[in-house]
PDB file of C-alpha atoms and ligand atoms in Angstrom:
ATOM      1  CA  UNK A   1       5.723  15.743  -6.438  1.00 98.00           C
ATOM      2  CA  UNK A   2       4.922  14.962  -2.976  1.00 98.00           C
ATOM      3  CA  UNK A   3       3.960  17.474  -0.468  1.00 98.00           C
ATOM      4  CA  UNK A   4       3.435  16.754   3.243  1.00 98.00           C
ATOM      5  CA  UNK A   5       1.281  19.235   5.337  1.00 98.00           C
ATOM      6  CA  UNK A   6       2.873  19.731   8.889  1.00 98.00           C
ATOM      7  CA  UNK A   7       2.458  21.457  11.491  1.00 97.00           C
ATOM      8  CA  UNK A   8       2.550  19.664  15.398  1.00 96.00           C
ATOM      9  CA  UNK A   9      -0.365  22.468  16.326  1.00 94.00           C
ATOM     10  CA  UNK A  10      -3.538  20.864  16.102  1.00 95.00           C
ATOM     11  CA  UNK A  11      -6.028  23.640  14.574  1.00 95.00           C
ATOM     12  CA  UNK A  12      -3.622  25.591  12.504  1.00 96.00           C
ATOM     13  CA  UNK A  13      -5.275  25.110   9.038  1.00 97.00           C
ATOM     14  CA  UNK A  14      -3.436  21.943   7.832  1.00 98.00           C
ATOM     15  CA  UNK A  15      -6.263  20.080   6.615  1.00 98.00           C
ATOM     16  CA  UNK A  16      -8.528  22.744   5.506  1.00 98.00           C
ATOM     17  CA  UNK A  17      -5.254  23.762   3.765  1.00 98.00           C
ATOM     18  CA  UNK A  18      -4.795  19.796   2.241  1.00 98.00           C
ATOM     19  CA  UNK A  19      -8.151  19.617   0.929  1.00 98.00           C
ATOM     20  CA  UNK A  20      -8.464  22.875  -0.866  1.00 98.00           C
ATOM     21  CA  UNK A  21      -5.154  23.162  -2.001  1.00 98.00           C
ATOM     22  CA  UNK A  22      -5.392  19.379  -3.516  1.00 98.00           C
ATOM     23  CA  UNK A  23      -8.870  21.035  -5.199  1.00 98.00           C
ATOM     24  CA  UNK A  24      -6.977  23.974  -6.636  1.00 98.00           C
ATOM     25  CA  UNK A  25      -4.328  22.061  -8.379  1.00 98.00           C
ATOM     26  CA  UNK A  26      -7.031  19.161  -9.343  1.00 98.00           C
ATOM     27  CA  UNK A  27      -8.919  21.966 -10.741  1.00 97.00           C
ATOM     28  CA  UNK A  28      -5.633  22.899 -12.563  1.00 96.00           C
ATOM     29  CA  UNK A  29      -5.805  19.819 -14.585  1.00 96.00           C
ATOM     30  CA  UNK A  30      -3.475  18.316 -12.392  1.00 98.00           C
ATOM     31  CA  UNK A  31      -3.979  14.769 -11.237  1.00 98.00           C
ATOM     32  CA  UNK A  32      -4.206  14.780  -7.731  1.00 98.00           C
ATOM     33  CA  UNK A  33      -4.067  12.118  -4.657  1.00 98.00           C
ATOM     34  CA  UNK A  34      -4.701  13.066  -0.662  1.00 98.00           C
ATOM     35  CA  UNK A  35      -3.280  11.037   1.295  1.00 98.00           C
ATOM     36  CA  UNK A  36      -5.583  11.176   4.761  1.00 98.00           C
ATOM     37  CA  UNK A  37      -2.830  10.518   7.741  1.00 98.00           C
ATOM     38  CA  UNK A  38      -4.439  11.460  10.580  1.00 98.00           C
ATOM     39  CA  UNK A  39      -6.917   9.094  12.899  1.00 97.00           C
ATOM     40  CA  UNK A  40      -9.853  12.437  12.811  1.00 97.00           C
ATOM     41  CA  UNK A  41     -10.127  11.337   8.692  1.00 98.00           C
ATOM     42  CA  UNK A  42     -11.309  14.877   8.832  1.00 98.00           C
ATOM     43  CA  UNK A  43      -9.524  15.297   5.101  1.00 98.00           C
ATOM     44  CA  UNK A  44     -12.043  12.347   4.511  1.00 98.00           C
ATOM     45  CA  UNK A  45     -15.202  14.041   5.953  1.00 98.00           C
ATOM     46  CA  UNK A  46     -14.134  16.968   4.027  1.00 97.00           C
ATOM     47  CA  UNK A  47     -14.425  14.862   0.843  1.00 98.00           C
ATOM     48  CA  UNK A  48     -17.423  13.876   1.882  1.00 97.00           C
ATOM     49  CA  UNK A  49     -16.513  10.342   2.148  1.00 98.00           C
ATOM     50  CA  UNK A  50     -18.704   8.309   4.370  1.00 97.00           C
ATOM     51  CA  UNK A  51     -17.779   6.177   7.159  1.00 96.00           C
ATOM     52  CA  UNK A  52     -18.586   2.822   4.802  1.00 96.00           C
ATOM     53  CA  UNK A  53     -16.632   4.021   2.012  1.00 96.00           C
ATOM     54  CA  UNK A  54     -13.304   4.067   4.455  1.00 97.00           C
ATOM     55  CA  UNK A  55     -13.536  -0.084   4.884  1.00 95.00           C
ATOM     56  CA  UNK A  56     -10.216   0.002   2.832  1.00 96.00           C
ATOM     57  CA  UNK A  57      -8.082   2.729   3.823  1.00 97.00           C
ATOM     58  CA  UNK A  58      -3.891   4.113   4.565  1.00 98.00           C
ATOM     59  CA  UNK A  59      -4.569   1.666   8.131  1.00 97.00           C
ATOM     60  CA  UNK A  60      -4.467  -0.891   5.241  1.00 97.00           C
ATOM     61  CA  UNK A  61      -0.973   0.302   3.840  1.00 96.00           C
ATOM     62  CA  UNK A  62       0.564   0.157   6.927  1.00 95.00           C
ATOM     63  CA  UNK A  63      -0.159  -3.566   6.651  1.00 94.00           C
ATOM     64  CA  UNK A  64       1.424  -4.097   3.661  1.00 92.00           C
ATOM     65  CA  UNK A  65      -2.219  -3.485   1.337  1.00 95.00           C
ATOM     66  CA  UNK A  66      -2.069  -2.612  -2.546  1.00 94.00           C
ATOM     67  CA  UNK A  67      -2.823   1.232  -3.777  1.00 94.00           C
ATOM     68  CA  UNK A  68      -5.423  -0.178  -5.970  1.00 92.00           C
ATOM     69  CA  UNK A  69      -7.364  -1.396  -3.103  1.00 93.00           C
ATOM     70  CA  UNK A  70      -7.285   1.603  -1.004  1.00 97.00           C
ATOM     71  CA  UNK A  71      -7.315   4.664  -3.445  1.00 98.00           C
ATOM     72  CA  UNK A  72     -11.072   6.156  -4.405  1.00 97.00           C
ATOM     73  CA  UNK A  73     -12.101   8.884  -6.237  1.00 97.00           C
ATOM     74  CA  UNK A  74     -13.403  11.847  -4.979  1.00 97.00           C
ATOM     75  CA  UNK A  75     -16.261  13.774  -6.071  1.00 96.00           C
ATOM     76  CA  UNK A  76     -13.976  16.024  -8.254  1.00 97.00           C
ATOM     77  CA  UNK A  77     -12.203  15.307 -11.270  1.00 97.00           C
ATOM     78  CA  UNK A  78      -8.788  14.368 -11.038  1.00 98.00           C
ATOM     79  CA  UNK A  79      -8.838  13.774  -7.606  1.00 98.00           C
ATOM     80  CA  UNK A  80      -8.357  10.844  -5.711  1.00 98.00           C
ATOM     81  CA  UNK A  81      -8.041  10.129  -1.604  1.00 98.00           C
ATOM     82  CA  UNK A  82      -6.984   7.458   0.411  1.00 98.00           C
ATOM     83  CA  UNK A  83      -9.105   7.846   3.469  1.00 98.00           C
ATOM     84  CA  UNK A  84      -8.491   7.236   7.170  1.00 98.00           C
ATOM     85  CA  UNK A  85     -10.401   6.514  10.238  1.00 97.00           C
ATOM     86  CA  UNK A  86      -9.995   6.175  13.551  1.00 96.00           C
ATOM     87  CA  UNK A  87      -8.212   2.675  13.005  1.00 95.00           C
ATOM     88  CA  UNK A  88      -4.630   4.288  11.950  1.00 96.00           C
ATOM     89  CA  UNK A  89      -4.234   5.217  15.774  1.00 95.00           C
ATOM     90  CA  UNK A  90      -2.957   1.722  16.249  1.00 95.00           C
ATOM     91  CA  UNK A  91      -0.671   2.040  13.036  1.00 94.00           C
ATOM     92  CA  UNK A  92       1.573   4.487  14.911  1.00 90.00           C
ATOM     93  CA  UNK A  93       2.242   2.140  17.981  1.00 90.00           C
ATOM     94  CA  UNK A  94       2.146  -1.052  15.675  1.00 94.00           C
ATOM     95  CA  UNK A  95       4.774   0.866  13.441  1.00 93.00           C
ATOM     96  CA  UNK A  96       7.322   1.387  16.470  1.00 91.00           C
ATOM     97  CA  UNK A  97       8.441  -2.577  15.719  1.00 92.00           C
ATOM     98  CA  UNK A  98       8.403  -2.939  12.321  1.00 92.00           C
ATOM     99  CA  UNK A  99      12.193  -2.921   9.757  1.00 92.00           C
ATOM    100  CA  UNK A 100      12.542   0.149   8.048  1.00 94.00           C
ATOM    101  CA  UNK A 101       9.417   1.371   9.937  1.00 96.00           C
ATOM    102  CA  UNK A 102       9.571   5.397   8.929  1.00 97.00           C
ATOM    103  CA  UNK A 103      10.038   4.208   5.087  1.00 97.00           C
ATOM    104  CA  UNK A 104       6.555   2.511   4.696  1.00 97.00           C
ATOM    105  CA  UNK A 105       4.694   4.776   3.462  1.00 97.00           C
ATOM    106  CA  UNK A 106       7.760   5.903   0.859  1.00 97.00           C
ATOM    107  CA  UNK A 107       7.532   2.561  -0.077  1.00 96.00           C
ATOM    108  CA  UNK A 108       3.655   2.251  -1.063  1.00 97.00           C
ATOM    109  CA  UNK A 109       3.584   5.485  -2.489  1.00 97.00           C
ATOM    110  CA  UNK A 110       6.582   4.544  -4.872  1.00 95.00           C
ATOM    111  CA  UNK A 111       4.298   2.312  -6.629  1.00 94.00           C
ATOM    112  CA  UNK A 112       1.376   5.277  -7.946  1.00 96.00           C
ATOM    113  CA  UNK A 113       3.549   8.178  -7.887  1.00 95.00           C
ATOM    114  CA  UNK A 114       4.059   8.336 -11.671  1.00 95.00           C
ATOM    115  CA  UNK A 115       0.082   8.172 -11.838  1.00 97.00           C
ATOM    116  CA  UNK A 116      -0.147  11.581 -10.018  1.00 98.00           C
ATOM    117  CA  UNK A 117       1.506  15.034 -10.612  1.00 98.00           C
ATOM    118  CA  UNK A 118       0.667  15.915  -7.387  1.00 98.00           C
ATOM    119  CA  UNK A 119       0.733  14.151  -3.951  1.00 98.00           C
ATOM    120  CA  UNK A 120      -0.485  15.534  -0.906  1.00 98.00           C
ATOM    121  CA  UNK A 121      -0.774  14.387   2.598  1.00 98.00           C
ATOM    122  CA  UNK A 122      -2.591  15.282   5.305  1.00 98.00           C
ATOM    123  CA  UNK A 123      -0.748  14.632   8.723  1.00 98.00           C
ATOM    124  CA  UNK A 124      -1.662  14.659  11.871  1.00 98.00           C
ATOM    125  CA  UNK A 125      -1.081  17.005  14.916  1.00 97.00           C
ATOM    126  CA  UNK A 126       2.039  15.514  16.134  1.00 95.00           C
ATOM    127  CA  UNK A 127       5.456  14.967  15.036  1.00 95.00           C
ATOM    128  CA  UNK A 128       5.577  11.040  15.900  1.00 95.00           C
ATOM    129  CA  UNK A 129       5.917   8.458  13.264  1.00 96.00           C
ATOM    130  CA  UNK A 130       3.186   8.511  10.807  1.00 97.00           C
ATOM    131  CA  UNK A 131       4.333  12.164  10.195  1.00 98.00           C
ATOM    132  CA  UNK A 132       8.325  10.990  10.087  1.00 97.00           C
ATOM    133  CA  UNK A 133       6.588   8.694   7.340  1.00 98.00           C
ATOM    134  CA  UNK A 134       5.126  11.417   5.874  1.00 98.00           C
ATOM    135  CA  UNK A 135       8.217  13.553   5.641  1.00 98.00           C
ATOM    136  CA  UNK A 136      10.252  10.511   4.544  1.00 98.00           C
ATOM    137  CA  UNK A 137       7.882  10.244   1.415  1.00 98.00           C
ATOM    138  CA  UNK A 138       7.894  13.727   0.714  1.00 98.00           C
ATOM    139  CA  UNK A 139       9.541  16.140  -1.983  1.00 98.00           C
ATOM    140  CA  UNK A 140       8.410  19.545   0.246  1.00 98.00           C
ATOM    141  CA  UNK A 141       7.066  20.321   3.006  1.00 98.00           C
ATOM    142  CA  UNK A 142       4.430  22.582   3.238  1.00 98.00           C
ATOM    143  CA  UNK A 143       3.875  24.168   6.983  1.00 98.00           C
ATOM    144  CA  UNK A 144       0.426  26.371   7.881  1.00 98.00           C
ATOM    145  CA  UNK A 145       0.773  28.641  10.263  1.00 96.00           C
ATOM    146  CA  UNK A 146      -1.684  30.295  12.465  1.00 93.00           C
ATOM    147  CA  UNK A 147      -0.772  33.984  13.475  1.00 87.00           C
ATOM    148  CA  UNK A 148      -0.533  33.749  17.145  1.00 83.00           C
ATOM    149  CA  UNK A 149       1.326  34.421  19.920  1.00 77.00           C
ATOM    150  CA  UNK A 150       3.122  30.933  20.180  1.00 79.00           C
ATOM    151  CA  UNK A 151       3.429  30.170  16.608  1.00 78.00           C
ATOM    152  CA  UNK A 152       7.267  30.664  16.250  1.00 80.00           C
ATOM    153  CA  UNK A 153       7.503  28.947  19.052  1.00 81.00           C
ATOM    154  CA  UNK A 154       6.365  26.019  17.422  1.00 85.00           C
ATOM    155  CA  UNK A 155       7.963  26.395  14.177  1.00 89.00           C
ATOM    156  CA  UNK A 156      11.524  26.121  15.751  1.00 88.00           C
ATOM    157  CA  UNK A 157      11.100  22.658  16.751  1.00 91.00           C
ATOM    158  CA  UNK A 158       9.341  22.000  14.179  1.00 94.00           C
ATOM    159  CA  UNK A 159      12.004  23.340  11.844  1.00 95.00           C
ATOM    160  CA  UNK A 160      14.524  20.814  13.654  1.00 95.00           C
ATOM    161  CA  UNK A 161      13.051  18.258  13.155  1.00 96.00           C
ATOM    162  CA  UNK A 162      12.751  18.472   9.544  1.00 97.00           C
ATOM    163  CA  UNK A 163      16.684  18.964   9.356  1.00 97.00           C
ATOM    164  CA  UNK A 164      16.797  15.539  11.471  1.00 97.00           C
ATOM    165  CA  UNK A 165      14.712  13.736   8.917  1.00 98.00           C
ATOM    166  CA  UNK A 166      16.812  15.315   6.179  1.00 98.00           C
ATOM    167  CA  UNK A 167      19.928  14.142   7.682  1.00 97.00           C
ATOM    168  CA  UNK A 168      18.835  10.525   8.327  1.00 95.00           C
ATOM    169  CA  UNK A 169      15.984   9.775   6.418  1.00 97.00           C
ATOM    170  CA  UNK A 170      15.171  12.054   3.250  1.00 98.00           C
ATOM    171  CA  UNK A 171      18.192  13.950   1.828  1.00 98.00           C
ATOM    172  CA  UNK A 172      16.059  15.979  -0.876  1.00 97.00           C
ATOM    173  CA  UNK A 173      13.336  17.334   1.357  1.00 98.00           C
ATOM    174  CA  UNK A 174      12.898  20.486   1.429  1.00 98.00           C
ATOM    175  CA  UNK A 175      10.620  23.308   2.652  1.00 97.00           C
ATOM    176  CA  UNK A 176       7.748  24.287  -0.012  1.00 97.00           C
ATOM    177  CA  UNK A 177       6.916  27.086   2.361  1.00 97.00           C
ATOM    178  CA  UNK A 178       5.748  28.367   5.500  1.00 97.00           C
ATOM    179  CA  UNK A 179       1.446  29.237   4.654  1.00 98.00           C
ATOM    180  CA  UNK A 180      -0.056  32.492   6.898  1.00 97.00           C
ATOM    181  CA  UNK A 181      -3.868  30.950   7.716  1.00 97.00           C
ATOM    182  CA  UNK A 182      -6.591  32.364   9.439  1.00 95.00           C
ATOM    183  CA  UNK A 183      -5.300  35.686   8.770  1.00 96.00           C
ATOM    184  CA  UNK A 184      -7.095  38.710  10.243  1.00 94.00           C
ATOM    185  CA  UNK A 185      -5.855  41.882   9.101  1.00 88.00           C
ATOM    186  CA  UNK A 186      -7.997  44.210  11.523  1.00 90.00           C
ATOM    187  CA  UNK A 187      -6.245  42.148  14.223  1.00 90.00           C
ATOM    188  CA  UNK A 188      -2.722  44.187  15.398  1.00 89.00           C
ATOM    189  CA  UNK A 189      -1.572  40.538  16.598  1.00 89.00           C
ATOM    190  CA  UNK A 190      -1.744  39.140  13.019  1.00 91.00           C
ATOM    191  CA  UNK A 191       0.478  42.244  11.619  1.00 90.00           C
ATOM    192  CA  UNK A 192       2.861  41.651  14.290  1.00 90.00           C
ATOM    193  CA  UNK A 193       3.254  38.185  14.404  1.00 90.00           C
ATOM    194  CA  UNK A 194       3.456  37.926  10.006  1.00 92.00           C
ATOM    195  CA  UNK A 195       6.518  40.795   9.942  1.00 92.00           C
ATOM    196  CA  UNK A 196       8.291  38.553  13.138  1.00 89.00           C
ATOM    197  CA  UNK A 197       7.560  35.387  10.940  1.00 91.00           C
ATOM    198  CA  UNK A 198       8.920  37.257   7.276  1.00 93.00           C
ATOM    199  CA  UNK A 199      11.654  38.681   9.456  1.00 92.00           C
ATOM    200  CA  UNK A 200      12.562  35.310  10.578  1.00 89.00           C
ATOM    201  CA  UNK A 201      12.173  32.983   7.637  1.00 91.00           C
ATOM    202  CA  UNK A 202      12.248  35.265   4.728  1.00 93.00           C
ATOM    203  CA  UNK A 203      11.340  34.109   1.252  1.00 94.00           C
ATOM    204  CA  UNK A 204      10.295  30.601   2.774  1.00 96.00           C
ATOM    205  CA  UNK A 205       6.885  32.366   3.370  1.00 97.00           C
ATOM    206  CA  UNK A 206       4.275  32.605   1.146  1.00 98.00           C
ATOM    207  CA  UNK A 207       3.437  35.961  -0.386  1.00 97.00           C
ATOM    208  CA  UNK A 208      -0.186  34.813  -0.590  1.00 97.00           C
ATOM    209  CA  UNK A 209      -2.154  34.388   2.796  1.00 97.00           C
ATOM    210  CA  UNK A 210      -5.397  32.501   4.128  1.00 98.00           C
ATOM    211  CA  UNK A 211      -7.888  35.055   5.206  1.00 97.00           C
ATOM    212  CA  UNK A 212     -10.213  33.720   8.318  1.00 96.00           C
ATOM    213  CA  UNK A 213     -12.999  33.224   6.479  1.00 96.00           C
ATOM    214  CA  UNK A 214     -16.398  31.568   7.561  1.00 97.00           C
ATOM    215  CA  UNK A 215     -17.372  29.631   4.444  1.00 98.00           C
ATOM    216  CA  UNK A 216     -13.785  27.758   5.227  1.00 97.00           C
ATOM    217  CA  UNK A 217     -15.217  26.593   8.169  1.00 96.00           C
ATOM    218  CA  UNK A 218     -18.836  25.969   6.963  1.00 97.00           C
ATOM    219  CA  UNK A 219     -17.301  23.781   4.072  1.00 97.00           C
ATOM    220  CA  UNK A 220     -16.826  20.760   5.915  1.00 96.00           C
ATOM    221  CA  UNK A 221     -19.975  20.065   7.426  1.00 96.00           C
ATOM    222  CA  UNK A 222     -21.024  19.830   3.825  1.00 97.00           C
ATOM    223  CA  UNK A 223     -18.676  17.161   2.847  1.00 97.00           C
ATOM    224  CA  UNK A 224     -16.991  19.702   0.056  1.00 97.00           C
ATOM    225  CA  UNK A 225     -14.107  22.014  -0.305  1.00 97.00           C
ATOM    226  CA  UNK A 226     -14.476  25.527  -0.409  1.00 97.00           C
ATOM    227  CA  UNK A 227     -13.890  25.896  -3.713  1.00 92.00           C
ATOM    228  CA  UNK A 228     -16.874  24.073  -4.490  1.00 95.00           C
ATOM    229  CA  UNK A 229     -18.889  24.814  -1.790  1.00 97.00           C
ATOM    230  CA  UNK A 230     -18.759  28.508  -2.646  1.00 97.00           C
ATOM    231  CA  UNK A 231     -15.841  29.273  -5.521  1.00 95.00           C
ATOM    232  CA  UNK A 232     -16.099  33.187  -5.148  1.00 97.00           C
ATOM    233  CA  UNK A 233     -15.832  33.445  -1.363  1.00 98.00           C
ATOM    234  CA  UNK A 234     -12.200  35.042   0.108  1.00 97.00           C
ATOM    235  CA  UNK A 235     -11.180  31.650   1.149  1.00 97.00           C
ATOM    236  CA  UNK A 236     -11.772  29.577  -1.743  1.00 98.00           C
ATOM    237  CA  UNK A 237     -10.080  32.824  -4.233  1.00 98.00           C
ATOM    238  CA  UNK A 238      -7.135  32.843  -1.794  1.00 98.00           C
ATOM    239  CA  UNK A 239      -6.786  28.908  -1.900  1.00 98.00           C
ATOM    240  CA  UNK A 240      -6.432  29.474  -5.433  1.00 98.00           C
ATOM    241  CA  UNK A 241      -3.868  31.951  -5.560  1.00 98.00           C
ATOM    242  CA  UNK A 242      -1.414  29.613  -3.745  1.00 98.00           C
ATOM    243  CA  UNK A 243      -1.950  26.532  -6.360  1.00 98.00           C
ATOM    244  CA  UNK A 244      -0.763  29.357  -8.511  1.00 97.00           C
ATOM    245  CA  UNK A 245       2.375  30.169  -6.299  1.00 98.00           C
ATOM    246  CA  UNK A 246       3.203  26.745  -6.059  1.00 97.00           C
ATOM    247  CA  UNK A 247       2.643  26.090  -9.761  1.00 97.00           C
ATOM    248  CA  UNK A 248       4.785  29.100 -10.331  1.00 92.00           C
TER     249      UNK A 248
HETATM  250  P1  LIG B   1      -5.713  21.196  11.505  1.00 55.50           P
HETATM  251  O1  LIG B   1      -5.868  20.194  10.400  1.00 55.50           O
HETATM  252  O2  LIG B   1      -4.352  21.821  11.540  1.00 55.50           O
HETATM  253  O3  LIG B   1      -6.093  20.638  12.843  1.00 55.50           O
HETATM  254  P2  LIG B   1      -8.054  22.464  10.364  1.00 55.50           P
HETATM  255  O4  LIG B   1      -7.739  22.687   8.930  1.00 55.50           O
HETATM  256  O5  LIG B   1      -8.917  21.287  10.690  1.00 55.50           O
HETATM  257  O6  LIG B   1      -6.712  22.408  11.213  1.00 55.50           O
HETATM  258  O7  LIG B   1      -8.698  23.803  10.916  1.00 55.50           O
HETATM  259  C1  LIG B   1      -9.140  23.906  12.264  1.00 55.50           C
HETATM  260  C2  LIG B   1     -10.502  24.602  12.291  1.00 55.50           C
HETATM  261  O8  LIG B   1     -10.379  25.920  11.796  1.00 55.50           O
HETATM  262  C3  LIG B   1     -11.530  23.902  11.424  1.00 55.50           C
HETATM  263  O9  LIG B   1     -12.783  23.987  12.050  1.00 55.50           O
HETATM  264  C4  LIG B   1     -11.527  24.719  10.136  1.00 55.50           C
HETATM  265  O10 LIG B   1     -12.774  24.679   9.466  1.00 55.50           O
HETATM  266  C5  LIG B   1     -11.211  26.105  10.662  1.00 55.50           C
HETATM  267  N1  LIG B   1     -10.462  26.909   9.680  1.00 55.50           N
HETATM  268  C6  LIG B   1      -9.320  26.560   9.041  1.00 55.50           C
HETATM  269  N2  LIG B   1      -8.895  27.554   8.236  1.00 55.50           N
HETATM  270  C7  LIG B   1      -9.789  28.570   8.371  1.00 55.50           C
HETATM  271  C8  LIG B   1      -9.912  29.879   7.789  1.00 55.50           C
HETATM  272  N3  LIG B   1      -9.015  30.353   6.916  1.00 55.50           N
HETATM  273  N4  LIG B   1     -10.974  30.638   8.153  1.00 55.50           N
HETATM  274  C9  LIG B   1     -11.882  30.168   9.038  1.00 55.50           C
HETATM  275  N5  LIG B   1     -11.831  28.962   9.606  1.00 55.50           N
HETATM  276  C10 LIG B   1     -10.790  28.151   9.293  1.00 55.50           C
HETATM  277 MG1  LIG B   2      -6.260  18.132  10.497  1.00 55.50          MG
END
């Protein structure tokens, strides 16, 4: 199963949501591989992965590289990443002249996706073509969603351009859900904006939610998830509960 997380927002919880949900179903006993698609690698420093490790990395499968070469483990069982850097900025322009140019990362993927139950990538903050790869690849779609004013706004577009991709590209994609992050309950926005957004999309949301929660955001800087940074914190319990949604 391959899940892409999308959103065009930059901020919105996609990679915090990437790393710790790829943790929660690793820690599952599910083999797991993140796919780092964005030029920040922040999915990478979240791993902890230094900047040496990334020599090989998905810049490298743009190019036509082997998974073998590119794919290293993690610090956590049954979990895997294939890291980015700053490099993959020149894979989206060099990607605009290429045959078949939104199916290369299908493609490479193809050849370890019977090694993995679960596949997630981590895209960037824009809906250009390494994240039409990224839906092209993908079984679901998974879409965080900061409670805020413009959110909806967002989503719409968003929304049509996942029917585009399912009409040209990727017939069987479809939405794994829409996530609630950075949730603040004492806020009257949040309350507001997560009835508009149930309202609006209905079961496609998640029952569970992301609180705001400051070991979330401490995590990184550590080079670990939050479930292993601190397991019994809001964020990392709450991370949890969704592998458990999704696993069903
Ligand atoms: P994106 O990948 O969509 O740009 P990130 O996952 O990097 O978003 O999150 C943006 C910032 O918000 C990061 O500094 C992250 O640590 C922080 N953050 C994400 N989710 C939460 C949360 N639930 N509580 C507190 N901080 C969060
Ligand atoms: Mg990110």
């Amino acid at each position: 199963m391959i899940i892409s997380i999308v959103n065009q927002k930059g901020g919105v919880g996609k990679t915090t949501t990437a790393t710790n949900l790829a943790t929660a179903l690793a820690a599952c006993a599910n083999d797991v591989l993140v796919v780092d698609l964005d030029p920040q690698g922040n999915a990478s420093t979240g791993f902890g992965i230094s900047q040496s490790d990334r020599k090989s990395n998905i810049y490298d499968i743009f190019h036509g590289a082997r998974m073998d070469g590119v794919i290293i483990k993690t610090m956590i069982p049954h979990l895997d990443i294939i890291s980015a850097n700053i490099n993959l900025v020149a894979a989206e322009m060099e990607l605009a002249s290429v045959h078949n140019r939104e199916f290369v990362l299908k493609k490479a993927l193809l050849s370890v996706s019977k090694k993995y139950d679960y596949i997630i990538v981590d895209c960037p903050p824009s809906l250009g073509l390494l994240t039409i790869n990224a839906l092209t690849a993908s079984d679901k779609v998974l879409i965080p969603m900061q409670c805020e004013f413009y959110a909806l706004e967002g989503l719409s577009h968003l929304l049509k351009t996942i029917e585009l991709v399912r009409k040209g590209l990727n017939p069987s994609l479809t939405i794994q859900g829409i996530l609630l992050t950075m949730y603040d309950k004492r806020n009257k926005l949040t309350e507001q904006i997560e009835d508009d957004v149930r309202a609006y999309m209905g079961k496609l949301v998640f029952k569970n939610v992301i609180p705001r929660n400051v070991r979330i955001s401490e995590a990184p800087s550590h080079g670990k998830p939050v479930m292993i940074y601190d397991h019994k914190c809001s964020g990392a319990i709450s991370y949890m509960h969704l592998a458990r949604e999704i696993l069903g």
